[in-house]
GROMACS .gro file of C-alpha atoms in nm:
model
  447
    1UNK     CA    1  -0.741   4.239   0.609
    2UNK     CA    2  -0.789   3.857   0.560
    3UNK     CA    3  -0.545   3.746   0.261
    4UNK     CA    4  -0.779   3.588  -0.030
    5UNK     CA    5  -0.633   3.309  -0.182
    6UNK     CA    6  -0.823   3.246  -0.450
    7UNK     CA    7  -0.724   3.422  -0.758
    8UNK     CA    8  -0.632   3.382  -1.124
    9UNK     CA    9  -0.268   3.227  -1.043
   10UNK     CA   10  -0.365   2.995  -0.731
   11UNK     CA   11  -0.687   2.868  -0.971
   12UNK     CA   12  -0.481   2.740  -1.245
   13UNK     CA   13  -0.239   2.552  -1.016
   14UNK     CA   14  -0.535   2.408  -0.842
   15UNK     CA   15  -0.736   2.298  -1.179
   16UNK     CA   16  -0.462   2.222  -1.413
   17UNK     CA   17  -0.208   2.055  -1.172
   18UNK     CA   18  -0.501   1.848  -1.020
   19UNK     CA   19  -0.626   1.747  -1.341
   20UNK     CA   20  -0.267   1.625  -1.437
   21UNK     CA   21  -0.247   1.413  -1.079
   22UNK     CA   22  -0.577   1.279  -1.135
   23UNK     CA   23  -0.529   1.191  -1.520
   24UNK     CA   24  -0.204   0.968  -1.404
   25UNK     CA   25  -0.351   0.838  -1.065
   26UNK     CA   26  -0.703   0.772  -1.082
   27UNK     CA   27  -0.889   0.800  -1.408
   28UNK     CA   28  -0.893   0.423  -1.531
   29UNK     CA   29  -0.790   0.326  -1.908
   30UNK     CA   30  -0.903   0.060  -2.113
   31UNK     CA   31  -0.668  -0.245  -2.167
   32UNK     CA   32  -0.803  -0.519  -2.289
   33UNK     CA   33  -1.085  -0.646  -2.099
   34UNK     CA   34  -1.015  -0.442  -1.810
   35UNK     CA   35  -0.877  -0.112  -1.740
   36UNK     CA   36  -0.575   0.002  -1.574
   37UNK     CA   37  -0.386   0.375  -1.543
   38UNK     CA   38  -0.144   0.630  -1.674
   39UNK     CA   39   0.067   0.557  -1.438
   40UNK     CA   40   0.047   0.155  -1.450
   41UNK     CA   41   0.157   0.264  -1.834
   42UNK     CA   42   0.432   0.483  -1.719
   43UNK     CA   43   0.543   0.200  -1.483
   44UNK     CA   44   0.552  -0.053  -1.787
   45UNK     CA   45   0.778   0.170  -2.050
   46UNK     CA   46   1.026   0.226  -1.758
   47UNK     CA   47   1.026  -0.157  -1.741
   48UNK     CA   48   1.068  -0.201  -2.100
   49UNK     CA   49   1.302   0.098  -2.153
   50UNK     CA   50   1.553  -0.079  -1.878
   51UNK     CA   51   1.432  -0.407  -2.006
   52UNK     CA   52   1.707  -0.704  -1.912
   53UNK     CA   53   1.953  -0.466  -1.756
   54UNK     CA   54   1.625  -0.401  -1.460
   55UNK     CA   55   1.824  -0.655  -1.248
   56UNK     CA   56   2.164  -0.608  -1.252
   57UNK     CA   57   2.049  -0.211  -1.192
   58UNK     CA   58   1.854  -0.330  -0.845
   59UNK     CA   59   2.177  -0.515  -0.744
   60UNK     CA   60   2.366  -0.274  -0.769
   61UNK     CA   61   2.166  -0.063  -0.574
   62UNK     CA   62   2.104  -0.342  -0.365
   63UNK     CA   63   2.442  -0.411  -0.305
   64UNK     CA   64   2.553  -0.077  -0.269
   65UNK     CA   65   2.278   0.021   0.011
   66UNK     CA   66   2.423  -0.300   0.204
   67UNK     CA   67   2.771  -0.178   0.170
   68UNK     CA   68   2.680   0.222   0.267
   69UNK     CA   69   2.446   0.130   0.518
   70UNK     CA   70   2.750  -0.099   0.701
   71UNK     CA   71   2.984   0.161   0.664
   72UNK     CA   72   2.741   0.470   0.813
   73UNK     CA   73   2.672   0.212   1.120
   74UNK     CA   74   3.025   0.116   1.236
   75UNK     CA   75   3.207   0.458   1.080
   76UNK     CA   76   2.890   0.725   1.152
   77UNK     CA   77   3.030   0.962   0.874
   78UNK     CA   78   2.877   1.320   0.855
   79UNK     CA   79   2.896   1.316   0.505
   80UNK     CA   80   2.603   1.076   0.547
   81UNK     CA   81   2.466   1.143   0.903
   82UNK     CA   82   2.422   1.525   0.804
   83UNK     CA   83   2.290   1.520   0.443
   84UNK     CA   84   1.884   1.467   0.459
   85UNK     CA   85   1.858   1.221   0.212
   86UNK     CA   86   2.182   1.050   0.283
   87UNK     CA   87   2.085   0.963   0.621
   88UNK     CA   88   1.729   0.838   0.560
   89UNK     CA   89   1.873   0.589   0.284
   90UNK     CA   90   2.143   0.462   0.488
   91UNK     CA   91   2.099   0.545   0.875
   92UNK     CA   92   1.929   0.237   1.025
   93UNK     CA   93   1.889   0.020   1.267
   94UNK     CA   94   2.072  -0.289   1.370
   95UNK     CA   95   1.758  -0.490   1.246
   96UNK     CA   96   1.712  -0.337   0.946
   97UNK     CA   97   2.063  -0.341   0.879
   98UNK     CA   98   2.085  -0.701   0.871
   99UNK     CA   99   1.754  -0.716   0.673
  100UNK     CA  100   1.995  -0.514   0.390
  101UNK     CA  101   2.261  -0.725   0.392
  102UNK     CA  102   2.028  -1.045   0.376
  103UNK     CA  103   1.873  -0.858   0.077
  104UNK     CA  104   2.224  -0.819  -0.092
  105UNK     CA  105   2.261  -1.179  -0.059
  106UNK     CA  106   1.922  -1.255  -0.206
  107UNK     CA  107   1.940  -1.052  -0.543
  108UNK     CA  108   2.319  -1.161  -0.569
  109UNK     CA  109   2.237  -1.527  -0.561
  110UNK     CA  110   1.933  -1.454  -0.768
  111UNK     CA  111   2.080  -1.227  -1.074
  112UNK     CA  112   2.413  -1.462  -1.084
  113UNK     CA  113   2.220  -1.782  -1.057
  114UNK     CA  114   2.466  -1.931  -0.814
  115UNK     CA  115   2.260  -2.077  -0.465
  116UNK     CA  116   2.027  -2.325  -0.343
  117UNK     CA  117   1.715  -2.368  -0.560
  118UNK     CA  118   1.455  -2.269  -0.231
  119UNK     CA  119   1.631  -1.907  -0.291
  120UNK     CA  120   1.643  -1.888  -0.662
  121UNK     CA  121   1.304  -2.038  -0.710
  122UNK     CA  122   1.062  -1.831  -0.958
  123UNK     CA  123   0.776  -1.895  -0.623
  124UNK     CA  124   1.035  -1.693  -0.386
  125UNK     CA  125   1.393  -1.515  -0.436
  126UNK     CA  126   1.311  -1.457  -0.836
  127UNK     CA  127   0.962  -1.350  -0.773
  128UNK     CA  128   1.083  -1.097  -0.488
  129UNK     CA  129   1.373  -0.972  -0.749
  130UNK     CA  130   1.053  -0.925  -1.014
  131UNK     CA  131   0.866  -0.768  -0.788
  132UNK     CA  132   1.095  -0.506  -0.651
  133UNK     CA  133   1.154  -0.415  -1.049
  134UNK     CA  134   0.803  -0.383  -1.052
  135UNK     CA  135   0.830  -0.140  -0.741
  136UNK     CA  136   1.139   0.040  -0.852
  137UNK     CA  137   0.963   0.168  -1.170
  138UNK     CA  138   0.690   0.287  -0.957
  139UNK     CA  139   0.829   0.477  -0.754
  140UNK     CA  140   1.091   0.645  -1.017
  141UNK     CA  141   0.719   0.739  -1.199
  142UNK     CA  142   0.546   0.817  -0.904
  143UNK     CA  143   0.776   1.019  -0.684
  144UNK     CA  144   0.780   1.335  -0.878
  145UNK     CA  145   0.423   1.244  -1.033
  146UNK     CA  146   0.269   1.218  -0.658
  147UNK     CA  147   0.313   1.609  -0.583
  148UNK     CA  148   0.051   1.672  -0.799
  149UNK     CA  149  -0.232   1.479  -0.667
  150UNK     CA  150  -0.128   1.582  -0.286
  151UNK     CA  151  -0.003   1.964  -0.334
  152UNK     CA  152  -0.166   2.124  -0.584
  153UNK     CA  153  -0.562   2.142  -0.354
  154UNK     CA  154  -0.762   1.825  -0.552
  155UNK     CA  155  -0.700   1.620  -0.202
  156UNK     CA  156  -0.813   1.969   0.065
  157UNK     CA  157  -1.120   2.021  -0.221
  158UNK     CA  158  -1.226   1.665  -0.204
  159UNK     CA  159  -1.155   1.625   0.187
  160UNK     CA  160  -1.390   1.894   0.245
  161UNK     CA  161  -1.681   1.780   0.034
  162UNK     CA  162  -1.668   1.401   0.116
  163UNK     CA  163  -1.596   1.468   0.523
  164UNK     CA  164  -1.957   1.441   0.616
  165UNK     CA  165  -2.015   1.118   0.444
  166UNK     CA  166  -1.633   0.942   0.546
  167UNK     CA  167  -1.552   1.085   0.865
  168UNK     CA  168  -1.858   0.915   1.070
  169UNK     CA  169  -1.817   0.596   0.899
  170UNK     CA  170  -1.473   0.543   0.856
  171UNK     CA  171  -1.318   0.828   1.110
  172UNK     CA  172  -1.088   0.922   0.879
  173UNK     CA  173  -1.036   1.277   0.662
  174UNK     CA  174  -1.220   1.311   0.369
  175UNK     CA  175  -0.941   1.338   0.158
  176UNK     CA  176  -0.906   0.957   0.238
  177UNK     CA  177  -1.111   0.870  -0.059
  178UNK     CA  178  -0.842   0.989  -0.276
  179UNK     CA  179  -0.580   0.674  -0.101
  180UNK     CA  180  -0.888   0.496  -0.207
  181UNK     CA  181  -0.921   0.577  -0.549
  182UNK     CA  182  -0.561   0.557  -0.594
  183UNK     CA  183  -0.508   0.154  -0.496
  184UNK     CA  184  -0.871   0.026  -0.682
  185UNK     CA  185  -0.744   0.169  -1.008
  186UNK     CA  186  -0.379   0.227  -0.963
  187UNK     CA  187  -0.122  -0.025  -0.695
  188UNK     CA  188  -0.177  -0.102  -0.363
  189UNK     CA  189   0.189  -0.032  -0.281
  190UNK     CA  190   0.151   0.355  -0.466
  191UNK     CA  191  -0.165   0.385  -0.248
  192UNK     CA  192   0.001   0.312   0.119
  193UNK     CA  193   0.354   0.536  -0.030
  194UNK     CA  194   0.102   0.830  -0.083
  195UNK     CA  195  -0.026   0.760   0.273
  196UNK     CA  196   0.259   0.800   0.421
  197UNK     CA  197   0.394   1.097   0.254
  198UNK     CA  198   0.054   1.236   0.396
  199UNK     CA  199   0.154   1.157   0.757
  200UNK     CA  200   0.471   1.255   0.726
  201UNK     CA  201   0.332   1.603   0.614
  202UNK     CA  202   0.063   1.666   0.888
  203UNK     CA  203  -0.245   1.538   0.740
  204UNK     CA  204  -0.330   1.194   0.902
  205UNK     CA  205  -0.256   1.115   1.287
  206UNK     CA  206  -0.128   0.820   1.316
  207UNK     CA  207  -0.431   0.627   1.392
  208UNK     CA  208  -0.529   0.750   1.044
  209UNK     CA  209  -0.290   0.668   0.815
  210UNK     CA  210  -0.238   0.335   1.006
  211UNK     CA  211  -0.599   0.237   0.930
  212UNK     CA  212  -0.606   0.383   0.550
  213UNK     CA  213  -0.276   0.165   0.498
  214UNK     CA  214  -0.437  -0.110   0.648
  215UNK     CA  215  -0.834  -0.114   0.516
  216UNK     CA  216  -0.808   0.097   0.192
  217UNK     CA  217  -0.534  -0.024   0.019
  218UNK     CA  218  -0.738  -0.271  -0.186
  219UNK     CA  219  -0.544  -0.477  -0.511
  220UNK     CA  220  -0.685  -0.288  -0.832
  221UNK     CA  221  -0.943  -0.389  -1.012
  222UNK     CA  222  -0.705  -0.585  -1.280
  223UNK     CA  223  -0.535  -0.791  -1.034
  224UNK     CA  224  -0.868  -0.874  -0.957
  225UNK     CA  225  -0.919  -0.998  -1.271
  226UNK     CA  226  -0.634  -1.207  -1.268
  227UNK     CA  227  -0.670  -1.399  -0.963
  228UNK     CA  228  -1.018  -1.444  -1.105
  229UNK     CA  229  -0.896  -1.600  -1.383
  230UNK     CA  230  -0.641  -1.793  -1.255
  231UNK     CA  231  -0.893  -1.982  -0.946
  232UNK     CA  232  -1.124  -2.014  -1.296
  233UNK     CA  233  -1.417  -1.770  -1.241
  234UNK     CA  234  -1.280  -1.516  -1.422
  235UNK     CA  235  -1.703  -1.565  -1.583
  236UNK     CA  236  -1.830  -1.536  -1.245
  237UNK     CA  237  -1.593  -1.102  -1.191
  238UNK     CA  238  -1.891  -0.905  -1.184
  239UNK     CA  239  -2.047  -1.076  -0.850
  240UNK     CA  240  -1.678  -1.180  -0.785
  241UNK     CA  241  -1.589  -0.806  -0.766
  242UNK     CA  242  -1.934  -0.679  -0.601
  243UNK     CA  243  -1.835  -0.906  -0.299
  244UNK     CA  244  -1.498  -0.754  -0.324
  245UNK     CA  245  -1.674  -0.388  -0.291
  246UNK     CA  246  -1.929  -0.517  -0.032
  247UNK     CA  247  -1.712  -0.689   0.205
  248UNK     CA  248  -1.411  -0.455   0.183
  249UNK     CA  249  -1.661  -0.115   0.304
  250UNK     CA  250  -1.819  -0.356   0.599
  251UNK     CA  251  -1.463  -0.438   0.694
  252UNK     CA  252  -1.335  -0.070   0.723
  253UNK     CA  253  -1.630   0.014   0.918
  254UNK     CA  254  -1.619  -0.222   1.157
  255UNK     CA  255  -1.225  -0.261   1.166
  256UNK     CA  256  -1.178   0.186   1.271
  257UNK     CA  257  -1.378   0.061   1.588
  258UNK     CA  258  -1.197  -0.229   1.736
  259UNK     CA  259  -0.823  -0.274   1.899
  260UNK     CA  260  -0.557  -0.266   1.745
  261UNK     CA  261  -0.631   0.010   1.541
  262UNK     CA  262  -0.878   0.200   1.773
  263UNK     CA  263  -0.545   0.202   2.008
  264UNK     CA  264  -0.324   0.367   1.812
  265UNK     CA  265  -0.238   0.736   1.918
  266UNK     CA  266  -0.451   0.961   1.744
  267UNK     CA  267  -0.180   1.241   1.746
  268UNK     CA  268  -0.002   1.389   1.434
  269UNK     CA  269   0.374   1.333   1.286
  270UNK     CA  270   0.582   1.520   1.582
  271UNK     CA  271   0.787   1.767   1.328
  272UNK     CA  272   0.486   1.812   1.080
  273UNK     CA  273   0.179   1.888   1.334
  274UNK     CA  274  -0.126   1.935   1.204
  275UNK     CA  275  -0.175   2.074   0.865
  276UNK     CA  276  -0.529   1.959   0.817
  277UNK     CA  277  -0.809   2.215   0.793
  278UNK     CA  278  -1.144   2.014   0.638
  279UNK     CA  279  -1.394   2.174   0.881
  280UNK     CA  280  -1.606   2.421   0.716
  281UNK     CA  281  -1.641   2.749   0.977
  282UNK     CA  282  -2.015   2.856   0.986
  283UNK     CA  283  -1.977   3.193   0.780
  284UNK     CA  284  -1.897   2.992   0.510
  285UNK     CA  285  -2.040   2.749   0.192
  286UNK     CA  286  -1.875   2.431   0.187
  287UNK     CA  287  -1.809   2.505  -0.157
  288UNK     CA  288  -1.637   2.837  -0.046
  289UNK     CA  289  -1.426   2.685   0.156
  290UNK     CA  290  -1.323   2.431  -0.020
  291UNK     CA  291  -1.183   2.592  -0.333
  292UNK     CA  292  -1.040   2.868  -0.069
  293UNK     CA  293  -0.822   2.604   0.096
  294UNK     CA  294  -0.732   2.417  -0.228
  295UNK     CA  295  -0.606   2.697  -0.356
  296UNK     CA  296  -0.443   2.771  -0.069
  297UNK     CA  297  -0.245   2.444  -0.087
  298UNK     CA  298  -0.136   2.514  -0.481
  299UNK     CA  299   0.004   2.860  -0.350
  300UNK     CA  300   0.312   2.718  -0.241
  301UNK     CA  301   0.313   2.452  -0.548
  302UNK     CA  302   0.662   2.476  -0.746
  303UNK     CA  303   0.941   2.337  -0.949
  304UNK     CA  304   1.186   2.285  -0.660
  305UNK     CA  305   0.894   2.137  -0.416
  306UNK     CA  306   0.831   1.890  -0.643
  307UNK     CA  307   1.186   1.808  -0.712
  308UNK     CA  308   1.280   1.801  -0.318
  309UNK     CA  309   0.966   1.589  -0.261
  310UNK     CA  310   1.021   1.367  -0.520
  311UNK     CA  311   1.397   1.296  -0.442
  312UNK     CA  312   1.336   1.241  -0.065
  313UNK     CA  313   1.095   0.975  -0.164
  314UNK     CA  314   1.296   0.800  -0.409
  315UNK     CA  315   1.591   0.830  -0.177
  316UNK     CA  316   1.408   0.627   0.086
  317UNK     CA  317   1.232   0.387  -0.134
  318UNK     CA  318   1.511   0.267  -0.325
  319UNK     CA  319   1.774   0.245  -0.110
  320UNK     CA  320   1.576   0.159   0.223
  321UNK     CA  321   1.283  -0.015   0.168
  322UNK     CA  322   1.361  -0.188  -0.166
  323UNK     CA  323   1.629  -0.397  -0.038
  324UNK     CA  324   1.419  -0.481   0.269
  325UNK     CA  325   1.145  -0.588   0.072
  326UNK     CA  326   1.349  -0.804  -0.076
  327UNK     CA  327   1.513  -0.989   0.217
  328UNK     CA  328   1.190  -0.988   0.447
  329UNK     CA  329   0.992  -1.071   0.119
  330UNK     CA  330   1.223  -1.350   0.019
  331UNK     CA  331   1.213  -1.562   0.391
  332UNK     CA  332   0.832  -1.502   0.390
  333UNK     CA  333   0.793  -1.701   0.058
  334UNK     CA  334   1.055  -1.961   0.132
  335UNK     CA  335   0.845  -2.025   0.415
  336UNK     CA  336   0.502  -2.038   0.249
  337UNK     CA  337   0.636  -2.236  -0.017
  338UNK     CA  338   0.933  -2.483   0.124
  339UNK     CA  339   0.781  -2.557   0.482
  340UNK     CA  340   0.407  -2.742   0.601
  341UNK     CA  341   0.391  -2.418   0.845
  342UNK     CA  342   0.107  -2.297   0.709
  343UNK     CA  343  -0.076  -2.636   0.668
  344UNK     CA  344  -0.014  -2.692   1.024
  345UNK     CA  345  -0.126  -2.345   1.175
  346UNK     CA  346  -0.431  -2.353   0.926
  347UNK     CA  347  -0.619  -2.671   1.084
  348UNK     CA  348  -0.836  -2.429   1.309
  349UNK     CA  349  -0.932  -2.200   0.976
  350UNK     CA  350  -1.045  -2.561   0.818
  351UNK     CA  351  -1.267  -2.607   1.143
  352UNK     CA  352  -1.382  -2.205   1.115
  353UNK     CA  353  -1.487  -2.243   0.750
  354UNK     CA  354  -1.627  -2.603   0.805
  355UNK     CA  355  -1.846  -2.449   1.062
  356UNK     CA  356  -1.998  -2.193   0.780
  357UNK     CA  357  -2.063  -2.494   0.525
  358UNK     CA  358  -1.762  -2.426   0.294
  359UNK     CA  359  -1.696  -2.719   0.120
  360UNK     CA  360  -1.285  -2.847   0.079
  361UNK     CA  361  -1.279  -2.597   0.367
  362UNK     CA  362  -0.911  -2.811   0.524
  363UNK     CA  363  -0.801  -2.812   0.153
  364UNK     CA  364  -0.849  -2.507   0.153
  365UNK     CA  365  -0.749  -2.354   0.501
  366UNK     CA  366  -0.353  -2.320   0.399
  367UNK     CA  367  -0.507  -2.043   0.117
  368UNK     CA  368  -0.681  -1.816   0.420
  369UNK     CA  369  -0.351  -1.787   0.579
  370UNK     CA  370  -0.068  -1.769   0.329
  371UNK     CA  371  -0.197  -1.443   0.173
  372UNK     CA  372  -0.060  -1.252   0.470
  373UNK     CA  373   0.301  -1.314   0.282
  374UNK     CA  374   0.229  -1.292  -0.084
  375UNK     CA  375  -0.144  -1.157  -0.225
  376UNK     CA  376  -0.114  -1.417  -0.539
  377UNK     CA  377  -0.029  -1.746  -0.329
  378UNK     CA  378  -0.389  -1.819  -0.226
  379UNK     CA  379  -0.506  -1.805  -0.568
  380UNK     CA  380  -0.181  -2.074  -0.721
  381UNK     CA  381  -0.342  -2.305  -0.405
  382UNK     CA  382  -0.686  -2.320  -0.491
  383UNK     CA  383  -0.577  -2.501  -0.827
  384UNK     CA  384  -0.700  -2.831  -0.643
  385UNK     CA  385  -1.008  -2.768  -0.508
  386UNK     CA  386  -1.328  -2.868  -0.709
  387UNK     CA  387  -1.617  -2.659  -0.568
  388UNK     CA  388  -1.676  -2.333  -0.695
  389UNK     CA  389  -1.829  -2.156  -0.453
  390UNK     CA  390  -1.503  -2.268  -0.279
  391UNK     CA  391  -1.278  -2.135  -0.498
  392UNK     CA  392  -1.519  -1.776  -0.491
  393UNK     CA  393  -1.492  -1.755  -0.103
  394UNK     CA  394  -1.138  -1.786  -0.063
  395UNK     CA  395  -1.034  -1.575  -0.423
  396UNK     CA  396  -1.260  -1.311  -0.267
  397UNK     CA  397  -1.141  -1.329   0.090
  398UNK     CA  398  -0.733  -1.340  -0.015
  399UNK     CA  399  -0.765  -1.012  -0.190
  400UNK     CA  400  -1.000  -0.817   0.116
  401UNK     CA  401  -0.701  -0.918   0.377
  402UNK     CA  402  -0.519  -0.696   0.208
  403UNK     CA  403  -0.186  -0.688   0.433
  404UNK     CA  404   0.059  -0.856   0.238
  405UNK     CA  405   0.375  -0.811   0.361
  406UNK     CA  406   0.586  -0.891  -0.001
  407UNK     CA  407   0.352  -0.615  -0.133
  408UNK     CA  408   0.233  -0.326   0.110
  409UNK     CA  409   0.360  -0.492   0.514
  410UNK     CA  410   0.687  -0.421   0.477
  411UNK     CA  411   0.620  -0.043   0.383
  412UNK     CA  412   0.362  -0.015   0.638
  413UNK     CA  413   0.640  -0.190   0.931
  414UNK     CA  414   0.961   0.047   0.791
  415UNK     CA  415   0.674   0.380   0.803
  416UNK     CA  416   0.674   0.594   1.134
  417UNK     CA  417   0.362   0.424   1.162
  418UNK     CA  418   0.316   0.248   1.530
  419UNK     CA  419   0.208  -0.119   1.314
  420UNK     CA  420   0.437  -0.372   1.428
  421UNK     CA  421   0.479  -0.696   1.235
  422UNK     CA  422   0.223  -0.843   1.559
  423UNK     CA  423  -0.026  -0.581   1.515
  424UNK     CA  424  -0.041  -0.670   1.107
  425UNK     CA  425  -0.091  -0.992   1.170
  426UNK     CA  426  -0.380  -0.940   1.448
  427UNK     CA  427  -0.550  -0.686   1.205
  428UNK     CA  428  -0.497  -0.984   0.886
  429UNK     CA  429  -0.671  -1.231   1.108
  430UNK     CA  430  -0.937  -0.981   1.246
  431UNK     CA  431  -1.025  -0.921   0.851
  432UNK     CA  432  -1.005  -1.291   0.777
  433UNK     CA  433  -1.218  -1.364   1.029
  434UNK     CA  434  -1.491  -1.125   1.009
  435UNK     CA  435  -1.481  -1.142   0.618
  436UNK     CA  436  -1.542  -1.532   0.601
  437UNK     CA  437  -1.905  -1.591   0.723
  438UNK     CA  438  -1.973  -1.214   0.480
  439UNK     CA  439  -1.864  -1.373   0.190
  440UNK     CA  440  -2.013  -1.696   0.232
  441UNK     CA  441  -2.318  -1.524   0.287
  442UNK     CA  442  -2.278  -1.343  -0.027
  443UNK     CA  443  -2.205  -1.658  -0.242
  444UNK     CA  444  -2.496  -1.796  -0.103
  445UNK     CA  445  -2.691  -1.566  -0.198
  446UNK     CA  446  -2.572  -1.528  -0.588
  447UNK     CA  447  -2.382  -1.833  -0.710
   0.00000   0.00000   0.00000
């Protein structure tokens, strides 16, 4: 006799754990003139509650992942090599060893005050050191937060009832829209962590999760906001964010069907498999079906999943990535900001968005290409340009490129995901590329 899942027990996981993952991930709050999340304010007390002592916490940690991460590479302990979370925090590779180290470096010279001004500057080392606060409190709030929205069914109910509209037109699960949801109201960064969790437990291929990170990690809808403001069109946000909308859908569709994300293998996470189940079998409603495998998946909800989850996450986001982050976050910026690379590589962008009308398009051009370090440079460049519809195109076009490696790159590069920093880049400049003559299109059209 076929086991039936669905019963009093499995119900309440499913509805009331759901509705707890979806209260803190995706239903937006008003703040001010714009809305935000739970979990954006959960991320803010944790940043007041540690308030001034934030940085000297992150170098320590910083520090002390540098130091462990030496040690476990020339002394290969078991007491790290053989203890789970041990060994993904501090078992690396000669690369990203040297990325830690460079990161130690960074926050040291940054929280002490003592090193050249290009490394201490508020536009690079200081803004990386803010910005992996930022990410710290996010993922302490999110680690043991994110079972909820991925183990308790809301993600199998939802995968099943939105397949037939996302699968043709994104090829992706239907529980994509969730990643989706998450990054327009919540953090881009939370958005691609959650992806990746969901590889790493059998539920995207490769292929998948490396186009979700890549396409539906949009900024949220406040950021928006304030790069609207800050270009000064924060009066033109409804059209502003429409285009957003518009241009970000016509660039998933078209970007699942070209190279390099079309060549990715489509298999699943070797050790996981696959653990999705979204097709609906003929002797069954979709609606059936869909609560029977959602509360399938809060079955094996508990106390000590959620714990074990949530530490493994932590464990590799805090000690791995953050210090990366950091270091690769930190050259990136000093680059942007302290050398005329970009105004050098961007002449051919001026010629691209001359070619389309755009007017200050070689003032301009450095704006299209510096947002694949740092989403908020392209707006802080536009301050000299004149032309409005200017200052629309490329405030609209820096947040659709989406891969910024200070913000959601480096997480993408240090996932199992087969994105190298090449095939980022070639994926940043397909988006660019295709998004330009959309969006002038669009402004045409309404401004």
């Amino acid at each position: 006799m076929k086991e039936n899942h669905v019963n009093a027990k499995n119900l309440l996981k499913f509805i009331l754990g759901s509705a707890f993952g979806i209260a803190m991930f995706l239903v937006p709050i008003p703040q001010g003139e714009s809305f935000t999340t739970l979990l954006d304010y959960l991320k803010n007390f944790l940043k007041s509650l540690f308030g001034g002592s934030l940085p000297y916490i992150l170098l320590v940690i910083v520090v002390g992942s540098a130091i462990l991460t030496v040690y476990d590479y020339i002394c290969k302990p078991d007491w790290i090599r053989k203890n789970h979370y041990l060994s993904k925090a501090f078992s690396t590779t000669p690369l990203y060893l040297v990325s830690k180290v460079i990161g130690a470096i960074v926050i040291a010279m940054v929280v002490l005050g003592k090193g050249p001004e290009f490394i201490l500057s508020a536009d690079t080392g200081a803004s990386m050191v803010s910005l992996s606060g930022t990410l710290f409190c996010i993922v302490l709030g999110f680690s043991f937060i994110l079972p909820f929205l991925t183990d308790c069914g809301i993600m199998e109910f939802l995968g099943v009832l939105l397949r037939p509209v996302v699968r043709p037109l994104f090829h992706v699960p239907g529980r994509a829209s969730v990643d989706l949801m998450a990054s327009w109201f919540g953090a881009s960064n939370a958005a691609v962590i959650l992806t990746r969790e969901q590889y790493m437990k059998g539920f995207y291929t490769k292929r998948e999760a490396g186009y979700i990170m890549t396409n539906f990690s949009l900024v949220s809808i406040p950021f928006c906001l304030l790069v609207a403001d800050t270009v000064g069109i924060a009066n033109l946000f409804p059209a502003f964010y429409l285009c957003i909308c518009v241009v970000g859908i016509i660039l998933a569709v078209i970007i699942a069907r070209i190279p390099p994300i079309r060549t990715i293998p489509d298999t699943y996470q070797e050790q996981a498999g696959k653990q999705l189940h979204e097709e609906v079998p003929q002797e069954k409603g979709i609606l059936n079906y869909a609560l029977e495998i959602s509360c399938k998946r809060a079955e094996g909800f508990n106390a000590k999943g959620v714990l074990a989850s949530g530490m493994e996450v932590v464990m590799g986001m805090v000690f791995d990535l953050i210090p990366i982050v950091i270091a690769w976050g930190t050259i990136a910026l000093v680059i942007a900001t302290y050398t005329p690379v970009f105004n050098w590589i961007s002449y051919p962008m001026g010629l691209y968005m001359k070619l389309f009308g755009v007017k200050e398009a070689f003032a301009a051009a450095p704006a299209t290409l510096v947002g694949f370090t740092d989403m908020f440079i392209p707006a802080l460049l536009l301050g000299s340009i004149s032309a409005v519809k200017t200052k629309f195109i490329v405030g609209v076009l820096s947040l659709v490129q989406i891969i910024y490696l200070t913000e959601v790159g480096t997480i993408i590069i240090k996932s199992e995901i087969p994105l190298n920093l090449w095939k980022l880049f070639v994926i940043f400049m397909e988006r660019t590329l295709i998004a330009i003559p959309l969006i002038v299109l669009f402004a045409n059209l309404f401004l």
